[in-house]
Short mmCIF file of C-alpha atoms and ligand atoms in Angstrom, two decimals:
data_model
loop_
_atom_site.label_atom_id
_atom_site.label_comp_id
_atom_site.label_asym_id
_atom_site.label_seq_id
_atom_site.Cartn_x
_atom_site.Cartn_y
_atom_site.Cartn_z
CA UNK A 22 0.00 0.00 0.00
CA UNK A 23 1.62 3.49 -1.09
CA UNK A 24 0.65 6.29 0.58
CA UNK A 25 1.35 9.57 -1.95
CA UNK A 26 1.44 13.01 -0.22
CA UNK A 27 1.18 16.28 -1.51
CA UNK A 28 0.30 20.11 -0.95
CA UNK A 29 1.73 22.42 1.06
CA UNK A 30 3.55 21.15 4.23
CA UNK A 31 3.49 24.58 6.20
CA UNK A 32 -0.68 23.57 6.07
CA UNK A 33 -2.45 22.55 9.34
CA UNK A 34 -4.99 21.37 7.70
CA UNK A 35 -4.42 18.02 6.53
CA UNK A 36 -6.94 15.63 4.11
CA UNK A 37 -6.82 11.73 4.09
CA UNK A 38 -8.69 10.34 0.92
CA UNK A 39 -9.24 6.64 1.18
CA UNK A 40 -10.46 4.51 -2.04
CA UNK A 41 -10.04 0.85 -2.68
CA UNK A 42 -11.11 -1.00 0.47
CA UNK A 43 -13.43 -3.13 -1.68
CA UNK A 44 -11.10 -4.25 -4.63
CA UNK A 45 -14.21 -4.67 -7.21
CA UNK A 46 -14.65 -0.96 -7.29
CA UNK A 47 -12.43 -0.38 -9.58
CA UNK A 48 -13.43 3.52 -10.46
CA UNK A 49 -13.73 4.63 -6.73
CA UNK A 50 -9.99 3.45 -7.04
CA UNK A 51 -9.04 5.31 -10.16
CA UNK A 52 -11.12 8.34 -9.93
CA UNK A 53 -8.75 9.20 -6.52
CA UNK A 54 -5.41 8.14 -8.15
CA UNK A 55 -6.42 10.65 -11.09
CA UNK A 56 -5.70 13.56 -7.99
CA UNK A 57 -2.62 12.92 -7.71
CA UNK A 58 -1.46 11.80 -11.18
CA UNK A 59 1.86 13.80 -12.48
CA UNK A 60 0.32 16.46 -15.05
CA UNK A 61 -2.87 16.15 -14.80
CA UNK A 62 -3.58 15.89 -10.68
CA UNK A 63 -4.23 18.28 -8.98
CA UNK A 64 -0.93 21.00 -8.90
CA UNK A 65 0.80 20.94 -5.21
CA UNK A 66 0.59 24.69 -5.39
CA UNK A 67 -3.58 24.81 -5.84
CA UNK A 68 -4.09 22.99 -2.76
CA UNK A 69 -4.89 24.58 0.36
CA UNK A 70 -3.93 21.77 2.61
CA UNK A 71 -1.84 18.82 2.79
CA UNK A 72 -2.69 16.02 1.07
CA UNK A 73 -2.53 12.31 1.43
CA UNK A 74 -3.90 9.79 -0.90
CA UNK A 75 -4.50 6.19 -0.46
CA UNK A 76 -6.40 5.09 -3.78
CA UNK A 77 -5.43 0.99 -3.77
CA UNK A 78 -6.46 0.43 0.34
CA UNK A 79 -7.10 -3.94 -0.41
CA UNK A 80 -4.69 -4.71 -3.11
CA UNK A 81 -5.08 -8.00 -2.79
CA UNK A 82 -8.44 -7.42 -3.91
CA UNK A 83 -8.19 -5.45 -6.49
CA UNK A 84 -5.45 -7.76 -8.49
CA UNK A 85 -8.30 -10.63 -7.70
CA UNK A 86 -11.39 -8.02 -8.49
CA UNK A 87 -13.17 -8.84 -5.03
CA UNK A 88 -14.66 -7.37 -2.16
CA UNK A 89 -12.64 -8.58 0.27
CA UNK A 90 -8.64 -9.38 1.00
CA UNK A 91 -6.34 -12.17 0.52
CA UNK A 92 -8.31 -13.71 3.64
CA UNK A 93 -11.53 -13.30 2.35
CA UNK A 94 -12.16 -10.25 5.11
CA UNK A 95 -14.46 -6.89 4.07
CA UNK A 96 -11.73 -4.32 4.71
CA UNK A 97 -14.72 -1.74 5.39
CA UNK A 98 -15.89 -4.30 8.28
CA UNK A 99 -13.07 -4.54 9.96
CA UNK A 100 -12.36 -1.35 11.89
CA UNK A 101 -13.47 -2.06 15.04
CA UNK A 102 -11.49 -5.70 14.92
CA UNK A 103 -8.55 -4.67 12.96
CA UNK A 104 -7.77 -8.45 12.50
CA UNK A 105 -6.46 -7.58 8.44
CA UNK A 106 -3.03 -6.00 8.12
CA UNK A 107 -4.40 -3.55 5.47
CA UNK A 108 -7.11 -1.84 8.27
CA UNK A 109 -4.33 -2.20 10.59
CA UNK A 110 -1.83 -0.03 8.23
CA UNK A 111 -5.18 2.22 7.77
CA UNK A 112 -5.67 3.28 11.68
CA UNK A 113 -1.61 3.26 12.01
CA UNK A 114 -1.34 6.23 9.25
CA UNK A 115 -3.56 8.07 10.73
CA UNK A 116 -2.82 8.20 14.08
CA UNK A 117 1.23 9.35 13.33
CA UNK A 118 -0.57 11.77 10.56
CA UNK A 119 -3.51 13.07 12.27
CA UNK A 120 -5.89 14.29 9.82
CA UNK A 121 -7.99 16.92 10.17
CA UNK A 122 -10.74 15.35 7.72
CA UNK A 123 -10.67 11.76 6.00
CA UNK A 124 -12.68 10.95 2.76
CA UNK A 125 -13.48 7.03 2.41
CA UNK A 126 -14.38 6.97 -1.51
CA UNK A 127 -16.26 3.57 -2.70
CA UNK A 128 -19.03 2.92 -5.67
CA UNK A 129 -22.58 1.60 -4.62
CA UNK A 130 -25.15 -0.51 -6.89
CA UNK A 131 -27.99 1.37 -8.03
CA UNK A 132 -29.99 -2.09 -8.65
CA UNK A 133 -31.15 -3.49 -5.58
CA UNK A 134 -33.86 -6.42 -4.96
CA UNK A 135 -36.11 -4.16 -2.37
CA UNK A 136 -35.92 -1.00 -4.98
CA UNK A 137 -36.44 -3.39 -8.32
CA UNK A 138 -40.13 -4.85 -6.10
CA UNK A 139 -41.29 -1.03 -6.77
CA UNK A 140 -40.03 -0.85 -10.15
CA UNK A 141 -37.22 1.48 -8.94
CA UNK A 142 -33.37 2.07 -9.02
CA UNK A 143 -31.36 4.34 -7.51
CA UNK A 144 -30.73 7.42 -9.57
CA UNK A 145 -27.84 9.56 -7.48
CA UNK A 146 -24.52 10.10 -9.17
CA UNK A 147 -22.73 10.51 -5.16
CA UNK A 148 -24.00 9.79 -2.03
CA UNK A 149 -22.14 11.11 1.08
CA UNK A 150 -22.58 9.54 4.55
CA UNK A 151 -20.92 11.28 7.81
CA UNK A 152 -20.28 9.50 11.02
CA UNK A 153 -23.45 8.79 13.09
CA UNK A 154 -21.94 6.47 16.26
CA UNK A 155 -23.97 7.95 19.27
CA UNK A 156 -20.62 7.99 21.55
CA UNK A 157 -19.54 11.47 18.76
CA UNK A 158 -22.46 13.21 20.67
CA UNK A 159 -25.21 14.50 19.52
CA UNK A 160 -24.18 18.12 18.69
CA UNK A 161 -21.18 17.51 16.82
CA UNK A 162 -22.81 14.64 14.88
CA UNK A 163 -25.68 17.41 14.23
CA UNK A 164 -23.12 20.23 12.98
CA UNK A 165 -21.31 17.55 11.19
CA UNK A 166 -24.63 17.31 9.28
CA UNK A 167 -25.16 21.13 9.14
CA UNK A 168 -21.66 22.68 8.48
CA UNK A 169 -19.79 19.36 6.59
CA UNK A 170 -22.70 17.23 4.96
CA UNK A 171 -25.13 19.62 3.43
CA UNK A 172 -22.76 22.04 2.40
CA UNK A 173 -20.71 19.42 0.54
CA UNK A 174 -23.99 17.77 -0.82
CA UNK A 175 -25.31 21.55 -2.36
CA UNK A 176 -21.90 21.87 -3.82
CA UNK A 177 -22.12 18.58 -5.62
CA UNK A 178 -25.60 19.20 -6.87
CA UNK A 179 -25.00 22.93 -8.29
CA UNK A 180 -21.88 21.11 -9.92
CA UNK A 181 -24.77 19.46 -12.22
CA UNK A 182 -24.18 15.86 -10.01
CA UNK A 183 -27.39 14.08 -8.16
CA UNK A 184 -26.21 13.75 -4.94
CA UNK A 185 -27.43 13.44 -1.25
CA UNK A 186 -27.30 11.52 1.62
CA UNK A 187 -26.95 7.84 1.26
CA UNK A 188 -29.97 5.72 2.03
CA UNK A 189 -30.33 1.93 2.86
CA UNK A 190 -33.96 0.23 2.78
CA UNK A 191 -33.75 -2.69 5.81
CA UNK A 192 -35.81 -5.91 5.27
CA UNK A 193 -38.00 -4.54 7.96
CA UNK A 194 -39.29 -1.63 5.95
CA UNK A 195 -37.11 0.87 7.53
CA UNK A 196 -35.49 3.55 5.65
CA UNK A 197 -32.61 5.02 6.77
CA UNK A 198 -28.90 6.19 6.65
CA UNK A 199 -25.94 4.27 6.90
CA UNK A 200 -25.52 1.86 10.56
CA UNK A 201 -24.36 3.36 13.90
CA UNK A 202 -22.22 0.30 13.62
CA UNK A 203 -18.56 0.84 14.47
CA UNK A 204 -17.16 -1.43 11.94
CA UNK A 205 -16.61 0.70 8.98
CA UNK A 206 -14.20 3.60 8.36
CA UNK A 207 -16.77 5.92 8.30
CA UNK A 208 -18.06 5.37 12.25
CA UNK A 209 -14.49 3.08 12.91
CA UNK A 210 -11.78 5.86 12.47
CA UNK A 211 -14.26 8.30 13.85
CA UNK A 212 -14.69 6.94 17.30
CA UNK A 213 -11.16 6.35 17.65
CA UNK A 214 -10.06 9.45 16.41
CA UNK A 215 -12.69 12.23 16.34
CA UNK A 216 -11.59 13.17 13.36
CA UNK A 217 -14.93 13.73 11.09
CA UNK A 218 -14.82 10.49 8.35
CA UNK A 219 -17.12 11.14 5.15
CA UNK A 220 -18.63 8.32 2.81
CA UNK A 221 -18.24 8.87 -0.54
CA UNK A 222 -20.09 6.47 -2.73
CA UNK A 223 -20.39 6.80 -6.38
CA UNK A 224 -22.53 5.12 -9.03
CA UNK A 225 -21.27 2.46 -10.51
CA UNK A 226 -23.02 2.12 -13.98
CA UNK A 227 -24.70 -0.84 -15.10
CA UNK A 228 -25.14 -2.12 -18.23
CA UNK A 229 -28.64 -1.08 -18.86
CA UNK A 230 -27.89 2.48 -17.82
CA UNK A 231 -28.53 5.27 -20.32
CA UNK A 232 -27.30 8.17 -18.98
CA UNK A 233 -24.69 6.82 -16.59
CA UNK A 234 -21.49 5.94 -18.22
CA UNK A 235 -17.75 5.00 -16.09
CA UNK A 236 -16.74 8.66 -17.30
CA UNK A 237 -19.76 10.14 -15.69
CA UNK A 238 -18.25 8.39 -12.38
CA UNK A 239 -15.53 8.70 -12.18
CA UNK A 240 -15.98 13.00 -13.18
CA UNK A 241 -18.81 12.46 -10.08
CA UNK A 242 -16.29 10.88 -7.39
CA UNK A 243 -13.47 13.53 -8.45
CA UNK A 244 -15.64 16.17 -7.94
CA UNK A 245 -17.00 14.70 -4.53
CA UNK A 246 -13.15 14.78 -3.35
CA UNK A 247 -12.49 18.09 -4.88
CA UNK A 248 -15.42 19.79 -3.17
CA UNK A 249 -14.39 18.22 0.22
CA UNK A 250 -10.35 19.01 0.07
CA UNK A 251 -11.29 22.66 -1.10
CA UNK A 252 -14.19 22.64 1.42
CA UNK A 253 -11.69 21.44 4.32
CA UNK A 254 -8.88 23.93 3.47
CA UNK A 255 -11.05 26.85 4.07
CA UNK A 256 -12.72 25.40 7.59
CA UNK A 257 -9.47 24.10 9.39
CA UNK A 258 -10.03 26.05 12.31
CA UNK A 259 -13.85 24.41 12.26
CA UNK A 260 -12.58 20.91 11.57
CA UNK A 261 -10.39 21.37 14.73
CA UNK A 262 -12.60 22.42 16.99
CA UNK A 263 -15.39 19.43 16.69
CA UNK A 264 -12.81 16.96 17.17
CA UNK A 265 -11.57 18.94 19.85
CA UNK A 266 -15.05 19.35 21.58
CA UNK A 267 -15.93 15.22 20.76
CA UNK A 268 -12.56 14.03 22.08
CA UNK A 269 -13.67 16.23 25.47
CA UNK A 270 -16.83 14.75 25.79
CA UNK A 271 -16.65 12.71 29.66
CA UNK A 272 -19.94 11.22 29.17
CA UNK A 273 -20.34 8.93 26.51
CA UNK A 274 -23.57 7.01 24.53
CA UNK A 275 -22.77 3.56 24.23
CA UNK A 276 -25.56 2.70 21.38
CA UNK A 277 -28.90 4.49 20.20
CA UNK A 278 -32.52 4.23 18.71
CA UNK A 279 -33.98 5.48 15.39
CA UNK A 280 -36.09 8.34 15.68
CA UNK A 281 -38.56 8.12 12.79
CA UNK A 282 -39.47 11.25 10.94
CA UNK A 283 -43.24 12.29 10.99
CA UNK A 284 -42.29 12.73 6.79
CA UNK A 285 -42.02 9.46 4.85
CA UNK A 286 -38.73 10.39 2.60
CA UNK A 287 -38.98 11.97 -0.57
CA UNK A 288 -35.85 11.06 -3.20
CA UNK A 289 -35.03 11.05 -6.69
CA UNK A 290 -35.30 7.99 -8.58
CA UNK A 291 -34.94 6.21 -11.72
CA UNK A 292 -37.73 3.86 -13.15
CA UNK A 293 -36.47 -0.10 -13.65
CA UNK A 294 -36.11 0.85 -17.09
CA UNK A 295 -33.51 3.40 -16.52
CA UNK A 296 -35.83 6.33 -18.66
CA UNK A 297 -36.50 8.78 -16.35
CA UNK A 298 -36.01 10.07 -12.99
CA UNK A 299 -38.78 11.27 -10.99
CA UNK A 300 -39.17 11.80 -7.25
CA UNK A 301 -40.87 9.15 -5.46
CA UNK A 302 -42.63 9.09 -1.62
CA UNK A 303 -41.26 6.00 -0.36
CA UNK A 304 -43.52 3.31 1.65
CA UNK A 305 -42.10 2.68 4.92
CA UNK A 306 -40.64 4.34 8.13
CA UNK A 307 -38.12 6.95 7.58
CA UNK A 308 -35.54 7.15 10.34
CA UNK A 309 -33.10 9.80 9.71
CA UNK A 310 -31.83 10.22 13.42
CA UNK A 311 -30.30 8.24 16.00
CA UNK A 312 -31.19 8.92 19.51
CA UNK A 313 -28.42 8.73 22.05
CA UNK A 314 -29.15 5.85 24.79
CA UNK A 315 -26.68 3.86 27.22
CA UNK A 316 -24.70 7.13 28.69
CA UNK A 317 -21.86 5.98 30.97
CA UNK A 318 -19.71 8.49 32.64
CA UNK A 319 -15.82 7.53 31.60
CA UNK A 320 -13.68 5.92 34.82
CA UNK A 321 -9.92 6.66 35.07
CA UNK A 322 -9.06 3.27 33.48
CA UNK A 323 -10.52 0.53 32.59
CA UNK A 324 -8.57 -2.21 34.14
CA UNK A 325 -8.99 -5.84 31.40
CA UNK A 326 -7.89 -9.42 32.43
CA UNK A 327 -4.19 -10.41 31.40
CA UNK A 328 -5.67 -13.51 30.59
CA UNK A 329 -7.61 -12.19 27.72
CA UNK A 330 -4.45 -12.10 25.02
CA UNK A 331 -7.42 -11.52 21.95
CA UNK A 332 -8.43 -8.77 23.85
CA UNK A 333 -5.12 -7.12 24.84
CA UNK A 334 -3.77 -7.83 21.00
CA UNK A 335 -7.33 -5.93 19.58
CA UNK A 336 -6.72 -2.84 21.72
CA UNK A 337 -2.99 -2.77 20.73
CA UNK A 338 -3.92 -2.56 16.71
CA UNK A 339 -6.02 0.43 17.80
CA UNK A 340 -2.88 1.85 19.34
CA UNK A 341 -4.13 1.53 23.04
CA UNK A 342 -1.48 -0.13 24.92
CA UNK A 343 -1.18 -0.95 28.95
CA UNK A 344 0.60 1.67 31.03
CA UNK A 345 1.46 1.33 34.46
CA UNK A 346 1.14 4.10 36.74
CA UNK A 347 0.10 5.06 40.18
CA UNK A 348 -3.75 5.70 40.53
CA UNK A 349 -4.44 8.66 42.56
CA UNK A 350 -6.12 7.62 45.89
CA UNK A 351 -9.05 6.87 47.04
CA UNK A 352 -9.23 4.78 43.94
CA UNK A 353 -12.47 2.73 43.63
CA UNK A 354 -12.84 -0.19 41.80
CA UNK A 355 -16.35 -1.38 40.12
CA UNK A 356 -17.49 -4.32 38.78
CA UNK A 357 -20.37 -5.28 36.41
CA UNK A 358 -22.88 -8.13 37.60
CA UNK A 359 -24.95 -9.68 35.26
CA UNK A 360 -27.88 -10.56 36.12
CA UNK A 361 -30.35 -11.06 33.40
CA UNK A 362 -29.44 -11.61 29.73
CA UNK A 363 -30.99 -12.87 26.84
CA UNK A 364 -29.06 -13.42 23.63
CA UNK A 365 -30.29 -12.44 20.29
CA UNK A 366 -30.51 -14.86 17.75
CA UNK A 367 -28.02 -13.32 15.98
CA UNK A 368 -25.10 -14.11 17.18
CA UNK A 369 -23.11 -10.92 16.14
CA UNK A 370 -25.79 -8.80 18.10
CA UNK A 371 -25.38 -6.61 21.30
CA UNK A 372 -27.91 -9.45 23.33
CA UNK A 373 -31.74 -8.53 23.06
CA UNK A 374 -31.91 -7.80 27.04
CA UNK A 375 -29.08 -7.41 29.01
CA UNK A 376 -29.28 -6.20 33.06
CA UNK A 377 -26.58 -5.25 34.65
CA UNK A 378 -25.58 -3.79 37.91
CA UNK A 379 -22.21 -1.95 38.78
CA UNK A 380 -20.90 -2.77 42.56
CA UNK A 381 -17.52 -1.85 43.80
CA UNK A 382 -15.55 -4.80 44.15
CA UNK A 383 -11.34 -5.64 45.73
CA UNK A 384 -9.33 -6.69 42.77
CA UNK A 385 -5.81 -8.46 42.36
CA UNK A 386 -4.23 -5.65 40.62
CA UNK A 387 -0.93 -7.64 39.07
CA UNK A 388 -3.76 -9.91 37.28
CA UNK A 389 -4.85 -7.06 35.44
CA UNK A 390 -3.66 -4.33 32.41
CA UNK A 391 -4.80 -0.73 33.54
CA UNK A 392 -5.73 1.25 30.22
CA UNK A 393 -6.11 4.61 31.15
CA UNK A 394 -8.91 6.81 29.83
CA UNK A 395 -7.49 10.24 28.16
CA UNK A 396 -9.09 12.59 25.76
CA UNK A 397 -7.47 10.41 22.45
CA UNK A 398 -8.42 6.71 23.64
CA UNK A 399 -11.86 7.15 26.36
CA UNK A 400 -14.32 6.90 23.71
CA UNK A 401 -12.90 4.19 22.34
CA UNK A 402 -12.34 2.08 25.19
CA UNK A 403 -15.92 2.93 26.82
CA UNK A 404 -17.13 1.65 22.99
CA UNK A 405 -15.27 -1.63 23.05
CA UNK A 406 -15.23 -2.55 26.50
CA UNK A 407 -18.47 -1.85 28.22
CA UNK A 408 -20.86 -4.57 28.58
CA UNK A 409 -24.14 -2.13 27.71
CA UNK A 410 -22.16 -1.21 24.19
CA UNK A 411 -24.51 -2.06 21.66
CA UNK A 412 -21.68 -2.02 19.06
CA UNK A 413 -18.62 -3.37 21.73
CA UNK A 414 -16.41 -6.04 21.50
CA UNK A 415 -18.63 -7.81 23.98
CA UNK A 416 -20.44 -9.88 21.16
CA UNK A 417 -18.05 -10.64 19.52
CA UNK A 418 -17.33 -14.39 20.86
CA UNK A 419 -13.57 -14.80 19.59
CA UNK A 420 -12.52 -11.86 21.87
CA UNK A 421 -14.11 -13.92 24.58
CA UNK A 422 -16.21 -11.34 27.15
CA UNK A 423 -18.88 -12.93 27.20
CA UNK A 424 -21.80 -11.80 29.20
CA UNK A 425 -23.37 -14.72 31.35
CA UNK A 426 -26.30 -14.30 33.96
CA UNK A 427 -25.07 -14.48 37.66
CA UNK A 428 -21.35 -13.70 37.19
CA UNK A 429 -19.18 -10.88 36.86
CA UNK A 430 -18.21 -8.98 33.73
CA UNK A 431 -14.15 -9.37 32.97
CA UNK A 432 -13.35 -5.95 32.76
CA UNK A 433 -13.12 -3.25 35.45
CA UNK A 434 -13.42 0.11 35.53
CA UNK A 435 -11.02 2.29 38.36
CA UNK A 436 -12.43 5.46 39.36
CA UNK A 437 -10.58 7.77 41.54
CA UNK A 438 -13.37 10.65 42.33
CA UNK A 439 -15.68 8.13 43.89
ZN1 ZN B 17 -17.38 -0.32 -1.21
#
């Protein structure tokens, strides 16, 4: 994986684009290696920020035209696991580079089996997705839509390209944007960084399209990346500040609900037969909003068995290592009890119920790794490690914290204002 940087390095303002992470989307791939290309890339001396470029993120997959890596994993599934070297490398960068705004570029399939039932297929040239994990709080995941996503979206449309926020139809008839779900770049390097992580998905023709062609794409996605690098170089100061204000947050949502609108959603689409676009009132509940639920106030540390090497070697890839140092006293150190749970059938599910109580409890502190909570890794931890996280690394039955009714939850949390 090359990494090609450009722009001017006096700049504090500093632009990530991301394309290739699914190695069958071959024009998200090209359309941001066309940036950078000698002589016809954008000129060093026309940005107004730095600029780093990561157009070929699986290239594994994109010599074998899939989805995922050599191992068969969805790169863009992977960032709360960081089991593939490639997501690994990802979250690495950008922790030594710190950028102040990351693009994740990708093409979507406007022909999909719920949309084709109404005789409908998706008509947008872009759609743009921001963050939406509850633990980003609610205000800057609302100016985030205000002051990043709309703005960006208007600039794409007056540039003569259909574009708006992306939109995903669930089998249960709910219409919505993309998941809270921490597993993608979009929500992944978000939590862990603050920094604010935009979707870019553009269309990738089909055969029976009339008006969509690969050029029409790829013009789309280099326009979606222009807007946003030119967009971010004039709102540094902006772009610092929210991640500034998320990374201070001290209370943190550990999952959400959809809010449905009291509008069903209005969009542009195409007719099955690709003639014309018209806008269509879509059946079924429209829930554009994720209600913040599961606050937990951060503890000093979070304190996680030694035991528990899957667990230990998953917070390392994020960069959150062990440290040892002296807790401030009193310290107080609380436990989770289960005492009710019932699992979901699917196994890769926060479980359906879940009641637990927090009691203070001794501990046997050379059995344990203290992680301590600071403004760059709190969110994170609270995200992965607490039992109530709808989205933590709790079901996830490899890293082995499992909940079960009548015992204790493995990790602690140390608290020295108690
Ligand atoms: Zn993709």
């Amino acid at each position: 994986m090359t990494v090609t940087l450009t722009g001017p390095s006096t700049s504090e303002v500093r632009v990530l684009i991301i394309a290739g992470q699914h190695g069958d989307e071959p024009l998200a791939r090209q359309a941001v290696a066309s940036l950078v290309e000698p002589g016809s890339g954008i000129p060093a001396h026309r940005l107004n920020c730095q600029l780093a470029v990561l157009s070929d993120a699986n290239p594994d997959g994109a010599q074998a035209k899939t989805r995922e890596n050599a191992w068969g994993l969805d790169l863009n599934r992977d960032h709360q696991q960081l089991r593939a070297p490639e997501t690994q490398a990802i979250h690495h960068f950008v922790r030594r580079w710190q950028p102040s705004l990351i693009l994740d570029v990708h093409t979507y399939p406007p022909r999909r089996k719920r949309l084709l039932a109404e005789n409908l297929v998706y008509a947008h040239d872009l759609f743009l997705d921001i963050p939406s994990h509850p633990s980003l709080g609610l205000r800057s995941l609302n100016q985030l839509e205000k002051k990043l996503l709309n703005p960006l979206l208007r600039r794409n449309d007056a540039a003569g390209y259909l574009a708006g926020r992306y939109t995903l139809f669930t089998p249960g008839g709910r219409i919505r944007h993309s998941t809270p779900d921490v597993v993608d770049a979009r929500n992944g390097l978000a939590v862990r960084t603050g920094v604010p992580t935009v979707l870019v998905e553009g269309r990738q023709p089909t055969r029976r399209d009339r008006h969509h062609s690969r050029g029409r794409t790829l013009a789309a996605l280099r326009r979606a990346c222009r807007t946003a690098i030119a967009w971010a170089g004039r709102h540094g100061p902006w772009l610092a500040q929210v991640q500034q204000a998320t990374n201070g947050l001290h209370h943190v949502a550990l999952g959400g609900r959809y809010l449905d609108a009291a509008e069903p959603l209005v969009m542009p689409f195409l007719d099955a037969r690709h003639r014309t676009v018209r806008e269509v009132q879509l059946p079924g509940r429209y829930a554009p909003k994720v209600v913040p639920q599961r606050c937990v106030k951060l503890p000093t540390a979070y304190a996680v068995p030694r035991s528990n090497q899957a667990l230990v070697d998953t917070l390392a890839w994020h960069g959150l290592l062990p440290r040892t140092f002296a807790l401030p006293q009193p310290a107080c150190c609380t436990t989770y009890h289960i005492d009710h749970v019932v699992h979901s059938e699917r196994s890769r599910r926060a479980p359906r119920e879940l009641t637990i109580r927090s009691r203070a409890t001794g501990w046997e502190p050379e059995l344990y790794w203290r992680y301590p909570v600071t403004a760059d890794s709190g969110r994170l931890l609270a995200v992965l490690l607490e039992p109530a996280s709808k989205y933590g690394l709790a079901r996830d039955e490899q890293i082995g914290l499992r909940w079960q009714a009548g015992q204790d939850y493995p990790v602690l949390r140390i608290e020295t204002d108690a």
